[in-house]
Amino acid sequence: MAIKLYKSQLEPTTVSSNVESKAFASMEEAASIGKAWKGMVKSGEKLYYKYLDRKTDNEILEKSKEVMNGNDNFSGLGQIKVEANQMNDPDKALKLYNDNWQTVFDTVNVSLSGKMAQRKFKAWMTKQNITDANDIKSKTTANFISHTRSLNLDKVEVWKKQILYGGKLESNAAANELKYFLESTKAKEIFGNKLDAVIKNTHRDIAFYGYKNVASGDQDAALAAAKKDKRLDIDDVQKLITYFDTAKSKNNHLNKDKVKKMETSLEHGIPINAEEFAAAIKIATENEDATTLVKLRNMQIDSGIIIV
């Protein structure tokens, strides 16, 4: 019987005589499967992270409403900011806001779902603090300037009254103090570009009320001086004219009533005070009240009052 020999039996070869099994994946296939698995895991992680990101975003949006509006445990930052903005001391206003900010932060932060939400909340609260603090500084500084101006205007008012109504020494001292203040660097810093208006209004008031408060017999002279006074304008002079006319009319009506009472007194045999009688003649003369002057002359004749 003949035996058939194959070439592989005659010469050495690296190929195994065993049939290659298809039951197991090759190294290349295993590597490919591993990469696919890692991709799926990574994709799942990204999807979950995105979910957490959106979820915590929503959580912060909800908490931000609570932060601004407040609840039973704390006042909202919106209300605190309004209160702080109305203050005229920037330091106290910022302390009020920051103390409440810390209370709100501590209270809300512990109620958050996790580290991611806490990081986002801290970032949002920090940004809110910076925004609110800048607004508070701006508004309270303006309030402080306004308050400072108001206090110094009150001081100017005191000097004006001392000048107008005080004795000679007090009036002169107040005039010097007022002049020194209005010309000072401090006044420029306090009033800024409004200083010229303050000076003008101050000088105007001193002139106007100085003329306005003269005795009735000096009103004509005061009005003549007022018309030449550069501290007053046309409207100011017209106000003085109106005031003097009204005052004269009112004074004349009062004088008529007094004269009538004098007549009644004479009819009942009651003597008339000579000084009051002289004052009545003076007022009637100043107001050119001819009717009242005739009555007074008749009364003088009837009563024998001697006017010196």
Coordinates of C-alpha atoms in Angstrom, one line a residue:
M1 CA 0.0 0.0 0.0
A2 CA 1.4 3.4 -0.9
I3 CA 1.6 6.1 1.8
K4 CA 0.9 9.7 0.7
L5 CA 3.1 12.3 2.4
Y6 CA 2.2 16.0 2.5
K7 CA 4.8 18.7 2.1
S8 CA 4.2 19.9 5.7
Q9 CA 5.3 16.5 6.8
L10 CA 8.5 16.7 4.9
E11 CA 9.5 20.3 5.7
P12 CA 9.3 22.2 9.0
T13 CA 6.5 24.9 9.1
T14 CA 5.1 27.4 11.6
V15 CA 1.5 26.6 10.8
S16 CA -0.2 24.4 13.3
S17 CA -1.8 21.3 12.1
N18 CA -4.7 22.1 14.5
V19 CA -7.8 23.6 12.9
E20 CA -8.2 27.3 14.1
S21 CA -11.1 27.7 16.5
K22 CA -13.8 30.4 15.9
A23 CA -15.4 30.1 19.3
F24 CA -13.2 32.9 20.9
A25 CA -12.7 36.5 19.8
S26 CA -9.4 37.4 18.4
M27 CA -7.1 39.9 20.1
E28 CA -8.2 42.6 17.6
E29 CA -11.9 41.9 18.2
A30 CA -11.4 41.9 22.0
A31 CA -9.6 45.3 21.8
S32 CA -12.4 46.7 19.7
I33 CA -15.1 45.4 22.1
G34 CA -13.1 47.0 25.0
K35 CA -13.0 50.3 23.3
A36 CA -16.7 50.2 22.5
W37 CA -17.5 49.4 26.2
K38 CA -15.4 52.2 27.4
G39 CA -17.1 54.5 24.9
M40 CA -20.5 53.5 26.2
V41 CA -19.5 54.0 29.8
K42 CA -17.9 57.4 29.0
S43 CA -21.0 58.4 27.1
G44 CA -23.2 57.3 30.0
E45 CA -21.0 59.3 32.4
K46 CA -21.3 62.4 30.2
L47 CA -25.1 62.0 30.0
Y48 CA -25.4 61.7 33.7
Y49 CA -23.1 64.7 34.4
K50 CA -25.2 66.7 31.9
Y51 CA -28.3 65.6 33.8
L52 CA -26.8 66.6 37.2
D53 CA -25.6 69.9 35.6
R54 CA -29.1 70.8 34.5
K55 CA -30.7 69.5 37.7
T56 CA -28.4 71.7 39.9
D57 CA -29.0 74.7 37.5
N58 CA -32.7 74.3 38.2
E59 CA -32.1 74.0 41.9
I60 CA -30.1 77.2 42.0
L61 CA -32.8 79.0 40.1
E62 CA -35.3 77.9 42.6
K63 CA -33.1 78.9 45.5
S64 CA -32.3 82.3 44.0
K65 CA -36.0 83.2 44.3
E66 CA -36.0 82.2 47.9
V67 CA -32.7 84.2 48.5
M68 CA -34.1 87.4 47.0
N69 CA -37.7 87.1 48.4
G70 CA -36.9 85.6 51.8
N71 CA -38.8 83.1 53.9
D72 CA -39.8 82.4 57.5
N73 CA -36.2 82.0 58.5
F74 CA -34.6 85.1 56.9
S75 CA -35.3 88.4 55.1
G76 CA -34.7 88.4 51.4
L77 CA -31.7 90.1 49.9
G78 CA -34.0 92.2 47.8
Q79 CA -35.6 93.8 50.9
I80 CA -32.3 94.2 52.7
K81 CA -30.8 96.0 49.7
V82 CA -33.7 98.4 49.6
E83 CA -33.2 99.2 53.3
A84 CA -29.5 99.6 52.9
N85 CA -29.9 101.9 49.9
Q86 CA -31.9 104.3 52.0
M87 CA -29.1 104.7 54.6
N88 CA -26.7 107.7 54.5
D89 CA -23.8 105.8 56.0
P90 CA -22.1 103.6 53.4
D91 CA -20.2 101.6 56.1
K92 CA -23.3 100.8 58.1
A93 CA -25.3 100.0 55.0
L94 CA -22.7 97.5 53.7
K95 CA -22.5 95.8 57.2
L96 CA -26.3 95.5 57.2
Y97 CA -26.3 93.8 53.8
N98 CA -23.2 91.6 54.4
D99 CA -24.5 90.3 57.7
N100 CA -27.8 89.3 56.2
W101 CA -26.0 87.9 53.1
Q102 CA -24.0 85.6 55.3
T103 CA -27.1 84.4 57.2
V104 CA -28.9 83.7 53.9
F105 CA -25.9 81.9 52.5
D106 CA -25.4 79.7 55.5
T107 CA -29.1 78.8 55.8
V108 CA -29.6 77.9 52.1
N109 CA -26.2 76.3 51.5
V110 CA -26.8 73.4 53.9
S111 CA -30.2 72.6 52.2
L112 CA -28.6 72.0 48.8
S113 CA -28.5 68.6 47.1
G114 CA -24.7 68.2 46.9
K115 CA -21.3 69.6 46.2
M116 CA -22.0 70.6 42.6
A117 CA -25.1 72.6 43.7
Q118 CA -23.1 74.2 46.6
R119 CA -20.3 75.3 44.2
K120 CA -22.8 76.9 41.9
F121 CA -24.7 78.5 44.7
K122 CA -21.5 80.0 46.2
A123 CA -20.6 81.4 42.8
W124 CA -24.1 82.9 42.3
M125 CA -24.2 84.4 45.8
T126 CA -20.7 85.9 45.4
K127 CA -21.7 87.5 42.1
Q128 CA -24.9 88.8 43.7
N129 CA -22.9 90.2 46.6
I130 CA -20.6 92.1 44.3
T131 CA -23.4 93.6 42.3
D132 CA -25.5 94.6 45.3
A133 CA -22.5 96.0 47.2
N134 CA -21.5 98.2 44.3
D135 CA -25.1 99.5 44.0
I136 CA -25.3 100.1 47.8
K137 CA -22.0 102.0 47.8
S138 CA -23.2 104.2 45.0
K139 CA -26.6 105.1 46.4
T140 CA -25.5 105.4 50.1
T141 CA -22.5 107.7 49.1
A142 CA -25.0 109.9 47.2
N143 CA -27.2 109.8 50.3
F144 CA -24.3 110.7 52.5
I145 CA -23.4 113.7 50.3
S146 CA -27.0 114.8 50.3
H147 CA -27.3 114.4 54.1
T148 CA -24.0 116.3 54.6
R149 CA -25.3 119.1 52.4
S150 CA -28.6 119.2 54.3
L151 CA -26.8 119.5 57.7
N152 CA -24.6 122.3 56.5
L153 CA -27.5 124.2 54.9
D154 CA -29.2 124.0 58.3
K155 CA -26.1 125.6 59.8
V156 CA -26.3 128.3 57.1
E157 CA -29.9 128.9 58.0
V158 CA -28.9 129.5 61.7
W159 CA -26.3 132.1 60.6
K160 CA -28.9 133.8 58.4
K161 CA -31.3 134.1 61.3
Q162 CA -28.6 135.4 63.6
I163 CA -27.7 138.0 61.0
L164 CA -31.3 139.1 60.5
Y165 CA -32.7 138.9 64.0
G166 CA -29.7 138.9 66.4
G167 CA -28.2 141.8 68.2
K168 CA -25.4 143.8 66.6
L169 CA -22.6 141.7 68.0
E170 CA -24.3 138.4 67.3
S171 CA -25.2 139.6 63.8
N172 CA -21.7 140.7 62.9
A173 CA -20.2 137.5 64.3
A174 CA -22.6 135.4 62.3
A175 CA -21.9 137.3 59.1
N176 CA -18.2 136.7 59.5
E177 CA -18.6 133.0 60.2
L178 CA -20.9 132.6 57.2
K179 CA -18.5 134.4 54.9
Y180 CA -15.6 132.3 56.1
F181 CA -17.6 129.1 55.6
L182 CA -18.9 129.9 52.1
E183 CA -15.4 130.8 50.9
S184 CA -13.7 127.7 52.5
T185 CA -12.4 124.6 50.7
K186 CA -14.8 122.5 52.9
A187 CA -17.8 124.3 51.4
K188 CA -16.5 123.6 47.9
E189 CA -16.0 119.9 48.7
I190 CA -19.5 119.6 50.3
F191 CA -21.5 121.5 47.7
G192 CA -19.4 121.1 44.6
N193 CA -20.9 122.8 41.5
K194 CA -23.9 123.8 43.6
L195 CA -21.9 126.1 45.8
D196 CA -22.5 129.2 43.6
A197 CA -26.3 128.6 43.9
V198 CA -26.0 128.2 47.7
I199 CA -24.1 131.5 48.0
K200 CA -26.5 133.4 45.7
N201 CA -29.6 132.1 47.5
T202 CA -28.0 132.9 50.9
H203 CA -27.3 136.5 50.0
R204 CA -30.7 136.8 48.4
D205 CA -32.5 135.6 51.6
I206 CA -30.5 137.9 53.8
A207 CA -31.3 140.9 51.6
F208 CA -35.0 140.0 51.0
Y209 CA -35.9 139.3 54.6
G210 CA -33.9 142.3 55.8
Y211 CA -36.1 144.6 53.7
K212 CA -39.3 142.6 54.5
N213 CA -39.0 142.9 58.2
V214 CA -38.6 146.7 58.5
A215 CA -41.1 148.7 60.4
S216 CA -44.2 149.9 58.5
G217 CA -42.9 153.5 58.4
D218 CA -39.6 152.4 56.8
Q219 CA -41.2 150.3 54.0
D220 CA -40.9 152.9 51.3
A221 CA -37.2 153.5 52.0
A222 CA -36.7 149.7 52.1
L223 CA -38.4 149.2 48.8
A224 CA -36.4 152.0 47.2
A225 CA -33.2 150.3 48.4
A226 CA -34.4 146.9 47.3
K227 CA -34.9 148.0 43.8
K228 CA -31.2 148.9 43.6
D229 CA -29.9 145.8 45.4
K230 CA -28.1 143.5 43.0
R231 CA -28.8 140.5 45.3
L232 CA -32.5 140.7 44.4
D233 CA -34.2 140.2 41.0
I234 CA -37.4 141.7 39.6
D235 CA -39.5 138.9 41.1
D236 CA -38.1 139.5 44.6
V237 CA -38.9 143.2 44.4
Q238 CA -42.4 142.5 43.2
K239 CA -42.9 140.1 46.2
L240 CA -41.8 142.9 48.5
I241 CA -44.3 145.3 46.9
T242 CA -47.1 142.8 47.3
Y243 CA -46.1 142.1 50.8
F244 CA -45.9 145.7 51.8
D245 CA -49.3 146.5 50.2
T246 CA -50.9 143.6 52.0
A247 CA -49.3 144.4 55.3
K248 CA -50.4 148.1 55.0
S249 CA -54.0 147.0 54.1
K250 CA -54.1 144.6 57.0
N251 CA -52.6 147.1 59.4
N252 CA -55.0 149.8 58.3
H253 CA -58.0 147.5 58.9
L254 CA -56.8 146.7 62.4
N255 CA -56.3 150.4 62.9
K256 CA -59.9 151.2 61.9
D257 CA -61.1 148.6 64.4
K258 CA -59.0 150.3 67.2
V259 CA -60.3 153.7 66.3
K260 CA -63.9 152.4 66.4
K261 CA -63.3 151.1 69.9
M262 CA -61.9 154.4 70.9
E263 CA -65.0 156.1 69.7
T264 CA -67.1 153.7 71.8
S265 CA -64.9 154.4 74.8
L266 CA -65.4 158.1 74.5
E267 CA -69.1 157.8 74.2
H268 CA -69.1 155.9 77.5
G269 CA -66.8 158.5 79.1
I270 CA -63.8 156.2 79.2
P271 CA -60.5 158.1 78.6
I272 CA -58.3 157.2 75.7
N273 CA -54.6 156.3 76.0
A274 CA -52.6 159.2 74.4
E275 CA -49.9 156.8 73.0
E276 CA -52.4 154.5 71.3
F277 CA -54.2 157.6 69.9
A278 CA -50.9 158.9 68.4
A279 CA -50.1 155.5 67.0
A280 CA -53.6 155.4 65.3
I281 CA -52.9 158.8 63.7
K282 CA -49.5 157.6 62.5
I283 CA -50.9 154.5 60.9
A284 CA -53.8 156.3 59.2
T285 CA -51.4 158.9 57.9
E286 CA -49.0 156.3 56.4
N287 CA -52.0 154.5 54.7
E288 CA -53.5 157.8 53.6
D289 CA -56.7 156.9 55.2
A290 CA -58.5 160.2 55.1
T291 CA -61.7 159.0 56.7
T292 CA -60.0 157.6 59.7
L293 CA -57.9 160.8 60.1
V294 CA -61.1 162.9 60.2
K295 CA -62.6 160.7 62.9
L296 CA -59.4 160.9 64.9
R297 CA -59.3 164.7 64.7
N298 CA -62.9 165.0 65.8
M299 CA -62.2 162.6 68.7
Q300 CA -59.2 164.7 69.6
I301 CA -61.3 167.9 69.7
D302 CA -64.1 166.2 71.7
S303 CA -61.7 164.6 74.2
G304 CA -59.1 167.3 74.4
I305 CA -56.3 164.8 73.9
I306 CA -53.0 166.6 73.4
I307 CA -50.6 164.9 70.9
V308 CA -47.0 166.0 71.3

